[in-house]
Coordinates of N, CA and C and ligand atoms in Angstrom, one line a residue:
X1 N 3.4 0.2 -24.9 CA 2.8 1.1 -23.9 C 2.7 2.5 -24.6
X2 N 1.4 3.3 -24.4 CA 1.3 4.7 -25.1 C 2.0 5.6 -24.2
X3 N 2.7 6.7 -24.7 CA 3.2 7.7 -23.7 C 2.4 8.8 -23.0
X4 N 1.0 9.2 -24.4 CA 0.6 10.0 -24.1 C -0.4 9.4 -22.8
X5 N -0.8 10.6 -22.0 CA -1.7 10.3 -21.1 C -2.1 12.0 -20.4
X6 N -3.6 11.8 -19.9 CA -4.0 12.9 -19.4 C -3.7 12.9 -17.8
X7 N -3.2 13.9 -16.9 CA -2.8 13.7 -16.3 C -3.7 14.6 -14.9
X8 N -4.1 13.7 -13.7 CA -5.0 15.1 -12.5 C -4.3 14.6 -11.2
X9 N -3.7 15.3 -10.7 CA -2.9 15.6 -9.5 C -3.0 16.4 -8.7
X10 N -3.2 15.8 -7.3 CA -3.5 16.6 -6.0 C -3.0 15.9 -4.7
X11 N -2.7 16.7 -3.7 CA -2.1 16.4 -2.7 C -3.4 16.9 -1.8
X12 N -3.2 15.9 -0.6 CA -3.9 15.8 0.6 C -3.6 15.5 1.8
X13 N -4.2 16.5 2.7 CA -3.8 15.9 4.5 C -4.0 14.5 4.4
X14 N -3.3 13.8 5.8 CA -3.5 12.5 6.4 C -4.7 12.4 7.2
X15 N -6.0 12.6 6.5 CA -7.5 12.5 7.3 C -8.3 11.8 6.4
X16 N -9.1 11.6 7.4 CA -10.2 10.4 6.5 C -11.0 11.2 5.3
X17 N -11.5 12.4 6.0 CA -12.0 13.7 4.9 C -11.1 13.2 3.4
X18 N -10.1 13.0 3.7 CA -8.8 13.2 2.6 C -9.4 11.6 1.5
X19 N -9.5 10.5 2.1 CA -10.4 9.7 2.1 C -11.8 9.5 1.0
X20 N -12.0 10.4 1.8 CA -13.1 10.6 1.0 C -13.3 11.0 -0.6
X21 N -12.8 12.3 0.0 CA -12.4 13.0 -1.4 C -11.5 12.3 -2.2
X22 N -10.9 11.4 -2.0 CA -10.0 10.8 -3.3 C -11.1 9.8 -3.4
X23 N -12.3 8.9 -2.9 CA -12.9 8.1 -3.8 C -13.5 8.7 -4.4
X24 N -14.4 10.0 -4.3 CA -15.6 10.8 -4.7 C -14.5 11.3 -6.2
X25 N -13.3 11.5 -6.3 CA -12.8 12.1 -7.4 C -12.4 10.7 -8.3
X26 N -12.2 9.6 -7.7 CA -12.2 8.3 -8.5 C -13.0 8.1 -9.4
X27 N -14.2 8.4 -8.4 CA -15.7 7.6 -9.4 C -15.6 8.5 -10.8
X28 N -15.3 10.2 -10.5 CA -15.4 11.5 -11.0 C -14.7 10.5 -12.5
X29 N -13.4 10.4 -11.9 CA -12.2 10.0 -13.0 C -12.5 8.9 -13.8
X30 N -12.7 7.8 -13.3 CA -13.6 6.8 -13.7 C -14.4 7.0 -14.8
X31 N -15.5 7.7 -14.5 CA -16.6 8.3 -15.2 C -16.2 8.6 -16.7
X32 N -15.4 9.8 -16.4 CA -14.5 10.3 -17.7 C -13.8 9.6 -18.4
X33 N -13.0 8.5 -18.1 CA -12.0 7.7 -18.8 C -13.0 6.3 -19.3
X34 N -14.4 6.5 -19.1 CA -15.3 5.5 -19.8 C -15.4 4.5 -19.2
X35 N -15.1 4.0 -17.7 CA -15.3 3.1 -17.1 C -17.2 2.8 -16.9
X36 N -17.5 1.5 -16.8 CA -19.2 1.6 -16.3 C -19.2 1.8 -15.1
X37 N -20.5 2.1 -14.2 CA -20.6 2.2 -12.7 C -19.9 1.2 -12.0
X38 N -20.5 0.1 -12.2 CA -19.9 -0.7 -11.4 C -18.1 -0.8 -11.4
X39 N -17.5 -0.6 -12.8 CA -16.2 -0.6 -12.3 C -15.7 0.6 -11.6
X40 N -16.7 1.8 -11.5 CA -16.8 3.1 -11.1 C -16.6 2.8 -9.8
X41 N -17.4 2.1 -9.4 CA -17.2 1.7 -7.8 C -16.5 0.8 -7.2
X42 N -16.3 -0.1 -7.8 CA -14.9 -1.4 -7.5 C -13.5 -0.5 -7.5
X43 N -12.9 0.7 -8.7 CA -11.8 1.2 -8.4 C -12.1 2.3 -7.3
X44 N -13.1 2.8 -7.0 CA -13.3 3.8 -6.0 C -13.1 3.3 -4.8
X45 N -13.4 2.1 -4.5 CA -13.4 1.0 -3.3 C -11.9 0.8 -2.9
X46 N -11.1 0.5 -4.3 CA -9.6 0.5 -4.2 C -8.9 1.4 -3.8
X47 N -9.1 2.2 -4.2 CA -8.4 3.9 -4.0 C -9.0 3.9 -2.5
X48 N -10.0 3.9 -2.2 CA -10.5 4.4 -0.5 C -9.5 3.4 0.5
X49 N -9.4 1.8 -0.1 CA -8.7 1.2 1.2 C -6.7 1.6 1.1
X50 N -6.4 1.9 -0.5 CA -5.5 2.3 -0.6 C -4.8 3.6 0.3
X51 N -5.6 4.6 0.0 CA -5.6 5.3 0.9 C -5.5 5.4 2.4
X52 N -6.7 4.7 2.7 CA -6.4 4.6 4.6 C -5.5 4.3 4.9
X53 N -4.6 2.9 4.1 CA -3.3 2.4 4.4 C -2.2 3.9 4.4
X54 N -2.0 4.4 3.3 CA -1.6 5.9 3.1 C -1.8 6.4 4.3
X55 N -2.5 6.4 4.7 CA -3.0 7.8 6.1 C -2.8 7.1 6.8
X56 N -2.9 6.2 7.4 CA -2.5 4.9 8.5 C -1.5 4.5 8.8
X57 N -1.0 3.3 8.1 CA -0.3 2.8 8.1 C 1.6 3.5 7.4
X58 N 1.1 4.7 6.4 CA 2.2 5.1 6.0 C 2.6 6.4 6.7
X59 N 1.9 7.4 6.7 CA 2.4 8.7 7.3 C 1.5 8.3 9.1
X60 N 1.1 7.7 10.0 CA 0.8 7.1 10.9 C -0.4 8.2 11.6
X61 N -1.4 8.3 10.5 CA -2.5 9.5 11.2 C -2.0 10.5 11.6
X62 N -0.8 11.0 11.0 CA -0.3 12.6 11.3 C -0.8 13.7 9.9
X63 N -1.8 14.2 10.3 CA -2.7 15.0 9.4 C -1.3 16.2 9.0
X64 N -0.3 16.4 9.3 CA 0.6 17.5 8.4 C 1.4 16.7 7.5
X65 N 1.3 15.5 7.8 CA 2.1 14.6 6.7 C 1.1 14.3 5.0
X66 N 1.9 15.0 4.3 CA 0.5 14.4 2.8 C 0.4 13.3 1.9
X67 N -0.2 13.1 1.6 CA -0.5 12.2 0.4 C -1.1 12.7 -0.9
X68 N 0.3 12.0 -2.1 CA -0.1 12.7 -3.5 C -0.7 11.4 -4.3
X69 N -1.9 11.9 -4.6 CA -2.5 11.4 -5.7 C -2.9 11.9 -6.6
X70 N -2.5 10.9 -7.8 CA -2.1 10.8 -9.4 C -2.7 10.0 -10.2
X71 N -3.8 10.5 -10.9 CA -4.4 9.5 -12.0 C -3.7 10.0 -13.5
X72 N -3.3 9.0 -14.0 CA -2.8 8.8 -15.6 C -4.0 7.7 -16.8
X73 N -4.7 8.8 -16.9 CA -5.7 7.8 -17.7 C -4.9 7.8 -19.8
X74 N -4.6 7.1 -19.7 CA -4.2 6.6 -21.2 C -5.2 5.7 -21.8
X75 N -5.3 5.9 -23.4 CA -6.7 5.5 -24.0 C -7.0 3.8 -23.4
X76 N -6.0 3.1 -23.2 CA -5.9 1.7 -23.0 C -6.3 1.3 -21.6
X77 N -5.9 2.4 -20.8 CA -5.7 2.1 -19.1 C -6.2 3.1 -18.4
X78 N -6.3 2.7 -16.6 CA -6.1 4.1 -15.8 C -5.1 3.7 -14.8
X79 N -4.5 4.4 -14.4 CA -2.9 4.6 -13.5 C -3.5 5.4 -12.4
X80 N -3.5 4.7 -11.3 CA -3.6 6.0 -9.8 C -2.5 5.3 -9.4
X81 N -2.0 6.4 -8.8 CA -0.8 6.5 -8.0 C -1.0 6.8 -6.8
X82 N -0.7 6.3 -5.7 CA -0.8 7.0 -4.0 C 0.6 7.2 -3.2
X83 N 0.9 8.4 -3.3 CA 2.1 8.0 -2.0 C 1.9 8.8 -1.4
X84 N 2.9 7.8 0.2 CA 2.7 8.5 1.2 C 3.9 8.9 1.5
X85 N 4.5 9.5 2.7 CA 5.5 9.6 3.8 C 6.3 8.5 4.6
X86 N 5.4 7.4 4.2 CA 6.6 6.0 5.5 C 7.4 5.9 4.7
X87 N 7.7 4.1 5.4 CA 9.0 3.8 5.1 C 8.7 2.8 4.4
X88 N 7.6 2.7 3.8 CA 7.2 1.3 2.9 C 6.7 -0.1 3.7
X89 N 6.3 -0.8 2.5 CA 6.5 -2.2 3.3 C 6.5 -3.3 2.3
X90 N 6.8 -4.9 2.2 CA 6.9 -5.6 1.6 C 5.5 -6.6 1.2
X91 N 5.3 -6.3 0.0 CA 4.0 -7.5 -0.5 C 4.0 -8.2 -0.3
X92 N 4.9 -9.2 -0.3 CA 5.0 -10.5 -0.6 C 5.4 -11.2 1.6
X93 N 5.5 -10.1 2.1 CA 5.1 -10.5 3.6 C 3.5 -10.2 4.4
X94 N 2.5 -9.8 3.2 CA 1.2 -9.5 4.2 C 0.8 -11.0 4.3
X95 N -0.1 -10.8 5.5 CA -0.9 -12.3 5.7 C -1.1 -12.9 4.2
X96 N -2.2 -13.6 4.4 CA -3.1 -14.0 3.0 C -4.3 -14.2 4.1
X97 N -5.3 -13.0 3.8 CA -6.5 -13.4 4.7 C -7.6 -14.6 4.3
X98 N -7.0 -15.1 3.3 CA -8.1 -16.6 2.8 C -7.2 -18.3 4.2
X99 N -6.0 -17.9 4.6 CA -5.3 -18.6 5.4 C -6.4 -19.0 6.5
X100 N -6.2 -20.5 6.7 CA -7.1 -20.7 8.2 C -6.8 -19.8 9.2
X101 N -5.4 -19.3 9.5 CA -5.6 -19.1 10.8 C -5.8 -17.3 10.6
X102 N -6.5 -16.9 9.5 CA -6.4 -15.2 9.5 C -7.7 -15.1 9.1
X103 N -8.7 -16.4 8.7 CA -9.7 -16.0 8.6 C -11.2 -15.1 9.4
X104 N -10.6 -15.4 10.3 CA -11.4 -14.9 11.7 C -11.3 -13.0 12.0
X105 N -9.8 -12.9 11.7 CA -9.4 -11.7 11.6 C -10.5 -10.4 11.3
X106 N -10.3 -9.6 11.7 CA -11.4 -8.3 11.3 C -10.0 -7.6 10.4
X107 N -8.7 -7.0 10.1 CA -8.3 -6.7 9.6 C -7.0 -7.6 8.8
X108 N -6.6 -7.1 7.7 CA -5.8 -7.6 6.8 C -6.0 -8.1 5.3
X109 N -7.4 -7.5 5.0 CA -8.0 -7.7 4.0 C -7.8 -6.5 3.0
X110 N -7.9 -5.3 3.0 CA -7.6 -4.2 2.1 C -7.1 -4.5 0.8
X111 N -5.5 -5.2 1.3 CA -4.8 -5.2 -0.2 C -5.7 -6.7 -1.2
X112 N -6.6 -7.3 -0.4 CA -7.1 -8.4 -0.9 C -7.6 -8.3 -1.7
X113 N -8.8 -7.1 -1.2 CA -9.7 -6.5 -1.4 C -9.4 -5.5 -3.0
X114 N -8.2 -4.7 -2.8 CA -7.7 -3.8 -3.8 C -7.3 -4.9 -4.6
X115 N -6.6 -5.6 -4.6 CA -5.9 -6.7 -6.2 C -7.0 -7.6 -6.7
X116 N -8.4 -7.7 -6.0 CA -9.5 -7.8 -6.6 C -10.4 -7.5 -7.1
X117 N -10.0 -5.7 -7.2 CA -10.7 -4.8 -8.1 C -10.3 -4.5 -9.1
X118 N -8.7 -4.6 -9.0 CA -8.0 -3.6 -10.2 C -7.2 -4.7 -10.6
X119 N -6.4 -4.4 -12.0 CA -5.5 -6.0 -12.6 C -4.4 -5.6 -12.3
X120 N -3.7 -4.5 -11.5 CA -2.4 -4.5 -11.2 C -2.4 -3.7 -10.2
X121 N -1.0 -4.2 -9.1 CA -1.1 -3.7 -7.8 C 0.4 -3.9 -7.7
X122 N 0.9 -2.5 -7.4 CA 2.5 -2.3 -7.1 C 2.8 -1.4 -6.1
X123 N 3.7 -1.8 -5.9 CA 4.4 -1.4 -4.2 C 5.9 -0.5 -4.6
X124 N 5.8 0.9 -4.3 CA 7.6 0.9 -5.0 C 7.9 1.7 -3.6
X125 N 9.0 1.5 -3.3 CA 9.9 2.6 -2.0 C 10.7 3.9 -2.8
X126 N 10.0 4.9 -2.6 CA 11.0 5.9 -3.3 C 12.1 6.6 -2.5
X127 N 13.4 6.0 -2.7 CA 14.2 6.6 -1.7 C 14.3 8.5 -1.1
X128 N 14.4 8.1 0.1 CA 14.2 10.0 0.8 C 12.7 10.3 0.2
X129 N 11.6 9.5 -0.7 CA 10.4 10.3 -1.1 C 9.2 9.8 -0.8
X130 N 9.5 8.9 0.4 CA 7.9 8.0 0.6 C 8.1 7.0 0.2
X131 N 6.4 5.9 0.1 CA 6.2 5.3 -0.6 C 5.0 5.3 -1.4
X132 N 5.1 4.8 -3.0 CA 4.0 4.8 -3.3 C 3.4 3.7 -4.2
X133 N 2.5 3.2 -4.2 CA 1.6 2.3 -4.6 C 0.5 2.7 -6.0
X134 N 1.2 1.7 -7.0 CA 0.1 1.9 -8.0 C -0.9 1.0 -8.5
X135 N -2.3 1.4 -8.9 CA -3.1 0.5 -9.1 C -3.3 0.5 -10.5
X136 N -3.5 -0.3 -11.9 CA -3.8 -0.1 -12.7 C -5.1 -0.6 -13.0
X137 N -6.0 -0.4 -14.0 CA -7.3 -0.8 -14.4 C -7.4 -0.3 -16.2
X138 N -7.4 -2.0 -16.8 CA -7.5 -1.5 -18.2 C -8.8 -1.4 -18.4
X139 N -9.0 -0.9 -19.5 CA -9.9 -0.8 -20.3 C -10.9 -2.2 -21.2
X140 N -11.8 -2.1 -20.7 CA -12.4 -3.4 -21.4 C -11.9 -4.6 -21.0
X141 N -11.4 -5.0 -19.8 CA -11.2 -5.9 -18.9 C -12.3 -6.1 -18.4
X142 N -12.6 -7.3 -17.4 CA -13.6 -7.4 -16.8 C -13.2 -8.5 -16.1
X143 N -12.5 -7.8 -14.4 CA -11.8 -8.8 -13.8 C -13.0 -9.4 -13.2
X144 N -13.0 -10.6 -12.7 CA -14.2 -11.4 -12.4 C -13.8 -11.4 -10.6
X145 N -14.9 -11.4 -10.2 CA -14.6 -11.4 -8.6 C -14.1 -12.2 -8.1
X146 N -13.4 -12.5 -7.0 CA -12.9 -13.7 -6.5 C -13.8 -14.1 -5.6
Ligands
ATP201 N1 1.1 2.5 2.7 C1 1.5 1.6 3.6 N2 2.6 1.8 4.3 C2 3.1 0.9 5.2 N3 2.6 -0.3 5.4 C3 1.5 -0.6 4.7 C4 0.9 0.3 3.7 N4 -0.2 -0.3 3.2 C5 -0.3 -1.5 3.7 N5 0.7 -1.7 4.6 C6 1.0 -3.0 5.4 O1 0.3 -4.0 4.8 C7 -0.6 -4.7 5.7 C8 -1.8 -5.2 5.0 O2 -2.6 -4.1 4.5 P1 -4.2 -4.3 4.4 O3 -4.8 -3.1 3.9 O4 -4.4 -5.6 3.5 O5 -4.7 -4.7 5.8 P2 -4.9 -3.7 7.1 O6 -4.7 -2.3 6.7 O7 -3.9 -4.2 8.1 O8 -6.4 -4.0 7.5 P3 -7.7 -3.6 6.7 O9 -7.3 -2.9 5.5 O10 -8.4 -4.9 6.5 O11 -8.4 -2.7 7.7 C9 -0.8 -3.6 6.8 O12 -1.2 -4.2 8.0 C10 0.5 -2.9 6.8 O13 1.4 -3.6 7.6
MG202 MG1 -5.8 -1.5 5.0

């Protein structure tokens, strides 16, 4: 693993606005670290549902609570980082929305959705500091859709 890496960091209210602006800076980052369009928009897709969960489900749509995001583009990879203010939660307990009985469902798809864009998807609890979630996306990969 290289150490060096270029590093763009910003904090954001818990609003959808907030949302926004972190995919519109994705594609931005994307762009720069040599991704093509389309993976331009598959990790911008990730980051947006990543986020809502952030604004949602972690700090609970309380716009004074923030969320920091952190891209680490290294020549090999890109690193976003999202955390929020909850109290975390466990991977390995969400549905699986391909399940018969979840299929029907209108929500529970996001993380599905995200570990089908990007080739790595982590969950960490940082004690007394949130939680935060990293996505990674190498370079010259070409994850195939599911
Ligand atoms: N940042 C987070 N903090 C706390 N819990 C989270 C966070 N992100 C996800 N979760 C939990 O994981 C579950 C699955 O997330 P996922 O994004 O796949 O589905 P969803 O948000 O419930 O619905 P959808 O994204 O399809 O609208 C959520 O219902 C929530 O319980
Ligand atoms: Mg979600």
């Amino acid at each position: 693993m290289t150490a060096e890496s270029e590093v763009i960091e910003l904090t954001l209210a818990s609003t959808l606005k907030s949302v926004e602006t972190a995919e519109e800076l994705t594609t931005e980052v994307c762009s720069k670290a040599g991704f093509d369009e389309e993976e331009q928009h598959r990790i911008g897709m990730a980051v947006h549902e990543s986020m809502i969960n952030a604004v949602h489900h972690g700090n609970k749509n309380d716009a004074s609570k923030q969320v920091r995001l952190r891209f680490q583009i290294y020549p090999d990879r890109l690193e976003i980082h999202i955390r929020d203010q909850g109290t975390g939660f466990d991977l390995n307990r969400i549905p699986n929305p391909l399940e018969a009985e979840n299929l029907l469902k209108v929500s529970g798809r996001g993380i599905f959705l995200i570990r089908s864009f990007v080739d790595e998807f982590r969950v960490e609890k940082l004690e007394g500091r949130g939680t935060e979630v990293t996505l990674v996306k190498h370079k010259n990969s070409r994850k195939k859709l599911a």
